[in-house]
Each structure stands twice: as C-alpha cells, then as structure tokens.
Amino acid sequence: MAAWLADLMGLVRTRPVLVAHSLACGPALQFAIQHPERISKLVLIAPAFLQAPSPRLTRSTLAIPMLRRMSAARLAATLGLPEGPSVASAAADLRRPGVARRVISAMRSAFAERETSRSLLERVSVPVEIIVGSADPLTVDVDHPVTEIAEAGHYPQLTHPAQVARHLGVVSDPIDFVQDHSRADRGWDRRRS
C-alpha cells in the first residue's frame, strides 16, 4: 500500500489534503512523515490503530473461508453498512482468488503495527485531523482535533457522506453532495451490470 500511495502521489503537483480510512491510515502516516512537503494536511477517518482492535478471529486464517462465502447482506450487517452496490461489489471481490487472504493479512499487519503507527502520529509535522463515528470511538487519547459524527460507525464516509464532506470543506451544500453521490452510485452500478 505504501508503494501504491507513493506512485499515486508521484503525479500530483499540488499539496493536497491526504485522506485515509482505517487500515490505510498507517501508510498515509508514513507518507506524511517521509514527504511532509507533498501534502498540506492529513485526515484520518476511523484510524484502526487508535480504536479497539478487531476480534482475534477476524485476524485469523480461519476467517479466510468465511470471508470467501460471505453474502453481501451479511457483509453489510457485519460492517454496519446499508446494503447497496458498494457492499455487493466488496462481497464479490472477496470471492476472487487471493483477496480474502490479502484482507486478513492486511488486518494482521495493521494489528502488529499499532504501536508503530501511534508513535508515527506523534512525529508527523503536517496538521492532522481525525474523524470517527460515535459508535466506533477512539480508545487512545491524541493531541489532534477529533470530530465525532453522531450515529456513525467505522465507515462514516459511507453512512454519513454529507457530514464528512462538510467537515472536509469539499461541498457547500451537503444535500447536493448526497444527491450527486447517489446518482453516481446508481450509474456505477449500471456500468458493472
């Protein structure tokens, strides 16, 4: 993921705000420390290393066959998300060869690197903001601004996109954003059919 992020950012000539979610927060922190001149701010959404760890079984190789067989409805319920094209696509991806194994491997690596990521957070020199859902709070105190979105879980950008977008300052009218997002989601679903 770190190499992918470096490649992605290699084409960028401005200093954007780098936004990362969950397991991707660790690599985003590493990038921010290694290249502070490349970004203006770092926003961490539901950073896994600052929240309660996932149950041990979800990091076990025993979870691989369960992930491969997981229906979209069960995946949505497990993640606390509404059913829709994004969750259906994720469930389909989990059935592809090697994907479930890579997901479990990423979860295990992130769990093993929790303390390292926490120490990186103390060293980052660009401004950092953290966004979490009230149902998935931080379990570690931090010296950075934290925004808690009421009634959101681990995926506030999916369940409460207008609130996240408003906090990030990317839209002036959250209602327009939600309507545009819904239209884009429906169009994406038709293209996949």
PDB file of N, CA and C in Angstrom, residues 122-169:
ATOM      1  N   GLU A 122       2.728  10.850  16.549  1.00  0.00           N
ATOM      2  CA  GLU A 122       3.377  11.870  17.391  1.00  0.00           C
ATOM      3  C   GLU A 122       4.461  12.631  16.628  1.00  0.00           C
ATOM      4  N   ARG A 123       4.980  12.056  15.540  1.00  0.00           N
ATOM      5  CA  ARG A 123       6.093  12.653  14.796  1.00  0.00           C
ATOM      6  C   ARG A 123       5.673  13.429  13.551  1.00  0.00           C
ATOM      7  N   VAL A 124       4.423  13.296  13.139  1.00  0.00           N
ATOM      8  CA  VAL A 124       4.009  13.931  11.892  1.00  0.00           C
ATOM      9  C   VAL A 124       4.058  15.447  12.029  1.00  0.00           C
ATOM     10  N   SER A 125       4.547  16.135  10.982  1.00  0.00           N
ATOM     11  CA  SER A 125       4.725  17.587  11.083  1.00  0.00           C
ATOM     12  C   SER A 125       3.637  18.383  10.365  1.00  0.00           C
ATOM     13  N   VAL A 126       2.799  17.741   9.556  1.00  0.00           N
ATOM     14  CA  VAL A 126       1.697  18.460   8.911  1.00  0.00           C
ATOM     15  C   VAL A 126       0.487  18.415   9.847  1.00  0.00           C
ATOM     16  N   PRO A 127      -0.455  19.333   9.672  1.00  0.00           N
ATOM     17  CA  PRO A 127      -1.662  19.276  10.502  1.00  0.00           C
ATOM     18  C   PRO A 127      -2.403  17.946  10.303  1.00  0.00           C
ATOM     19  N   VAL A 128      -2.929  17.418  11.400  1.00  0.00           N
ATOM     20  CA  VAL A 128      -3.664  16.153  11.370  1.00  0.00           C
ATOM     21  C   VAL A 128      -5.035  16.372  11.987  1.00  0.00           C
ATOM     22  N   GLU A 129      -6.059  15.848  11.321  1.00  0.00           N
ATOM     23  CA  GLU A 129      -7.408  15.830  11.869  1.00  0.00           C
ATOM     24  C   GLU A 129      -7.893  14.395  11.838  1.00  0.00           C
ATOM     25  N   ILE A 130      -8.729  14.043  12.795  1.00  0.00           N
ATOM     26  CA  ILE A 130      -9.250  12.685  12.895  1.00  0.00           C
ATOM     27  C   ILE A 130     -10.777  12.755  12.896  1.00  0.00           C
ATOM     28  N   ILE A 131     -11.399  11.869  12.122  1.00  0.00           N
ATOM     29  CA  ILE A 131     -12.862  11.771  12.065  1.00  0.00           C
ATOM     30  C   ILE A 131     -13.239  10.351  12.461  1.00  0.00           C
ATOM     31  N   VAL A 132     -14.164  10.235  13.406  1.00  0.00           N
ATOM     32  CA  VAL A 132     -14.652   8.917  13.828  1.00  0.00           C
ATOM     33  C   VAL A 132     -16.165   8.958  13.969  1.00  0.00           C
ATOM     34  N   GLY A 133     -16.757   7.783  13.958  1.00  0.00           N
ATOM     35  CA  GLY A 133     -18.174   7.672  14.248  1.00  0.00           C
ATOM     36  C   GLY A 133     -18.376   7.487  15.737  1.00  0.00           C
ATOM     37  N   SER A 134     -19.486   7.949  16.261  1.00  0.00           N
ATOM     38  CA  SER A 134     -19.742   7.830  17.700  1.00  0.00           C
ATOM     39  C   SER A 134     -19.847   6.370  18.141  1.00  0.00           C
ATOM     40  N   ALA A 135     -20.222   5.476  17.223  1.00  0.00           N
ATOM     41  CA  ALA A 135     -20.330   4.052  17.560  1.00  0.00           C
ATOM     42  C   ALA A 135     -18.997   3.325  17.415  1.00  0.00           C
ATOM     43  N   ASP A 136     -17.948   4.032  17.021  1.00  0.00           N
ATOM     44  CA  ASP A 136     -16.620   3.440  16.832  1.00  0.00           C
ATOM     45  C   ASP A 136     -15.563   4.445  17.301  1.00  0.00           C
ATOM     46  N   PRO A 137     -15.581   4.785  18.589  1.00  0.00           N
ATOM     47  CA  PRO A 137     -14.735   5.872  19.082  1.00  0.00           C
ATOM     48  C   PRO A 137     -13.258   5.484  19.205  1.00  0.00           C
ATOM     49  N   LEU A 138     -12.439   6.500  19.402  1.00  0.00           N
ATOM     50  CA  LEU A 138     -11.025   6.262  19.695  1.00  0.00           C
ATOM     51  C   LEU A 138     -10.909   5.644  21.085  1.00  0.00           C
ATOM     52  N   THR A 139      -9.904   4.801  21.275  1.00  0.00           N
ATOM     53  CA  THR A 139      -9.626   4.229  22.597  1.00  0.00           C
ATOM     54  C   THR A 139      -8.319   4.771  23.149  1.00  0.00           C
ATOM     55  N   VAL A 140      -7.703   5.682  22.404  1.00  0.00           N
ATOM     56  CA  VAL A 140      -6.423   6.274  22.773  1.00  0.00           C
ATOM     57  C   VAL A 140      -6.575   7.787  22.696  1.00  0.00           C
ATOM     58  N   ASP A 141      -6.058   8.491  23.682  1.00  0.00           N
ATOM     59  CA  ASP A 141      -6.078   9.949  23.638  1.00  0.00           C
ATOM     60  C   ASP A 141      -5.045  10.449  22.635  1.00  0.00           C
ATOM     61  N   VAL A 142      -5.397  11.492  21.893  1.00  0.00           N
ATOM     62  CA  VAL A 142      -4.491  12.069  20.902  1.00  0.00           C
ATOM     63  C   VAL A 142      -4.443  13.580  21.077  1.00  0.00           C
ATOM     64  N   ASP A 143      -3.375  14.177  20.573  1.00  0.00           N
ATOM     65  CA  ASP A 143      -3.200  15.628  20.628  1.00  0.00           C
ATOM     66  C   ASP A 143      -3.551  16.289  19.297  1.00  0.00           C
ATOM     67  N   HIS A 144      -4.562  15.778  18.641  1.00  0.00           N
ATOM     68  CA  HIS A 144      -5.007  16.319  17.360  1.00  0.00           C
ATOM     69  C   HIS A 144      -6.521  16.516  17.428  1.00  0.00           C
ATOM     70  N   PRO A 145      -7.054  17.430  16.627  1.00  0.00           N
ATOM     71  CA  PRO A 145      -8.512  17.627  16.626  1.00  0.00           C
ATOM     72  C   PRO A 145      -9.234  16.343  16.194  1.00  0.00           C
ATOM     73  N   VAL A 146     -10.286  16.004  16.932  1.00  0.00           N
ATOM     74  CA  VAL A 146     -11.092  14.822  16.630  1.00  0.00           C
ATOM     75  C   VAL A 146     -12.535  15.268  16.430  1.00  0.00           C
ATOM     76  N   THR A 147     -13.108  14.872  15.305  1.00  0.00           N
ATOM     77  CA  THR A 147     -14.518  15.121  15.019  1.00  0.00           C
ATOM     78  C   THR A 147     -15.243  13.796  15.132  1.00  0.00           C
ATOM     79  N   GLU A 148     -16.286  13.780  15.951  1.00  0.00           N
ATOM     80  CA  GLU A 148     -17.092  12.571  16.107  1.00  0.00           C
ATOM     81  C   GLU A 148     -18.431  12.797  15.422  1.00  0.00           C
ATOM     82  N   ILE A 149     -18.775  11.898  14.516  1.00  0.00           N
ATOM     83  CA  ILE A 149     -20.033  12.003  13.784  1.00  0.00           C
ATOM     84  C   ILE A 149     -21.066  11.123  14.473  1.00  0.00           C
ATOM     85  N   ALA A 150     -22.122  11.753  14.945  1.00  0.00           N
ATOM     86  CA  ALA A 150     -23.171  11.052  15.696  1.00  0.00           C
ATOM     87  C   ALA A 150     -23.800   9.943  14.864  1.00  0.00           C
ATOM     88  N   GLU A 151     -24.022   8.827  15.523  1.00  0.00           N
ATOM     89  CA  GLU A 151     -24.699   7.661  14.959  1.00  0.00           C
ATOM     90  C   GLU A 151     -23.940   6.989  13.824  1.00  0.00           C
ATOM     91  N   ALA A 152     -22.683   7.340  13.617  1.00  0.00           N
ATOM     92  CA  ALA A 152     -21.878   6.686  12.582  1.00  0.00           C
ATOM     93  C   ALA A 152     -21.022   5.612  13.228  1.00  0.00           C
ATOM     94  N   GLY A 153     -20.645   4.623  12.426  1.00  0.00           N
ATOM     95  CA  GLY A 153     -19.766   3.553  12.882  1.00  0.00           C
ATOM     96  C   GLY A 153     -18.384   3.721  12.281  1.00  0.00           C
ATOM     97  N   HIS A 154     -17.812   2.617  11.824  1.00  0.00           N
ATOM     98  CA  HIS A 154     -16.436   2.617  11.311  1.00  0.00           C
ATOM     99  C   HIS A 154     -16.323   3.210   9.904  1.00  0.00           C
ATOM    100  N   TYR A 155     -17.430   3.412   9.235  1.00  0.00           N
ATOM    101  CA  TYR A 155     -17.409   3.910   7.856  1.00  0.00           C
ATOM    102  C   TYR A 155     -18.232   5.187   7.707  1.00  0.00           C
ATOM    103  N   PRO A 156     -17.902   6.254   8.429  1.00  0.00           N
ATOM    104  CA  PRO A 156     -18.736   7.459   8.338  1.00  0.00           C
ATOM    105  C   PRO A 156     -18.783   8.050   6.935  1.00  0.00           C
ATOM    106  N   GLN A 157     -17.733   7.842   6.144  1.00  0.00           N
ATOM    107  CA  GLN A 157     -17.725   8.380   4.786  1.00  0.00           C
ATOM    108  C   GLN A 157     -18.752   7.667   3.901  1.00  0.00           C
ATOM    109  N   LEU A 158     -19.182   6.472   4.287  1.00  0.00           N
ATOM    110  CA  LEU A 158     -20.206   5.753   3.520  1.00  0.00           C
ATOM    111  C   LEU A 158     -21.597   5.941   4.094  1.00  0.00           C
ATOM    112  N   THR A 159     -21.702   5.969   5.416  1.00  0.00           N
ATOM    113  CA  THR A 159     -23.026   6.081   6.035  1.00  0.00           C
ATOM    114  C   THR A 159     -23.464   7.527   6.236  1.00  0.00           C
ATOM    115  N   HIS A 160     -22.527   8.438   6.359  1.00  0.00           N
ATOM    116  CA  HIS A 160     -22.825   9.854   6.590  1.00  0.00           C
ATOM    117  C   HIS A 160     -21.941  10.724   5.680  1.00  0.00           C
ATOM    118  N   PRO A 161     -22.002  10.515   4.354  1.00  0.00           N
ATOM    119  CA  PRO A 161     -21.075  11.216   3.457  1.00  0.00           C
ATOM    120  C   PRO A 161     -21.199  12.731   3.486  1.00  0.00           C
ATOM    121  N   ALA A 162     -22.392  13.243   3.635  1.00  0.00           N
ATOM    122  CA  ALA A 162     -22.564  14.698   3.639  1.00  0.00           C
ATOM    123  C   ALA A 162     -21.869  15.327   4.841  1.00  0.00           C
ATOM    124  N   GLN A 163     -21.953  14.671   6.002  1.00  0.00           N
ATOM    125  CA  GLN A 163     -21.306  15.220   7.192  1.00  0.00           C
ATOM    126  C   GLN A 163     -19.783  15.178   7.053  1.00  0.00           C
ATOM    127  N   VAL A 164     -19.263  14.101   6.518  1.00  0.00           N
ATOM    128  CA  VAL A 164     -17.810  14.007   6.313  1.00  0.00           C
ATOM    129  C   VAL A 164     -17.374  15.050   5.293  1.00  0.00           C
ATOM    130  N   ALA A 165     -18.112  15.153   4.190  1.00  0.00           N
ATOM    131  CA  ALA A 165     -17.763  16.133   3.155  1.00  0.00           C
ATOM    132  C   ALA A 165     -17.822  17.557   3.697  1.00  0.00           C
ATOM    133  N   ARG A 166     -18.847  17.853   4.493  1.00  0.00           N
ATOM    134  CA  ARG A 166     -18.963  19.196   5.074  1.00  0.00           C
ATOM    135  C   ARG A 166     -17.771  19.476   5.986  1.00  0.00           C
ATOM    136  N   HIS A 167     -17.374  18.478   6.784  1.00  0.00           N
ATOM    137  CA  HIS A 167     -16.226  18.677   7.672  1.00  0.00           C
ATOM    138  C   HIS A 167     -14.940  18.903   6.871  1.00  0.00           C
ATOM    139  N   LEU A 168     -14.811  18.189   5.774  1.00  0.00           N
ATOM    140  CA  LEU A 168     -13.617  18.346   4.941  1.00  0.00           C
ATOM    141  C   LEU A 168     -13.651  19.635   4.129  1.00  0.00           C
ATOM    142  N   GLY A 169     -14.836  20.272   4.067  1.00  0.00           N
ATOM    143  CA  GLY A 169     -14.954  21.526   3.333  1.00  0.00           C
ATOM    144  C   GLY A 169     -14.998  21.327   1.827  1.00  0.00           C
TER     145      GLY A 169
END
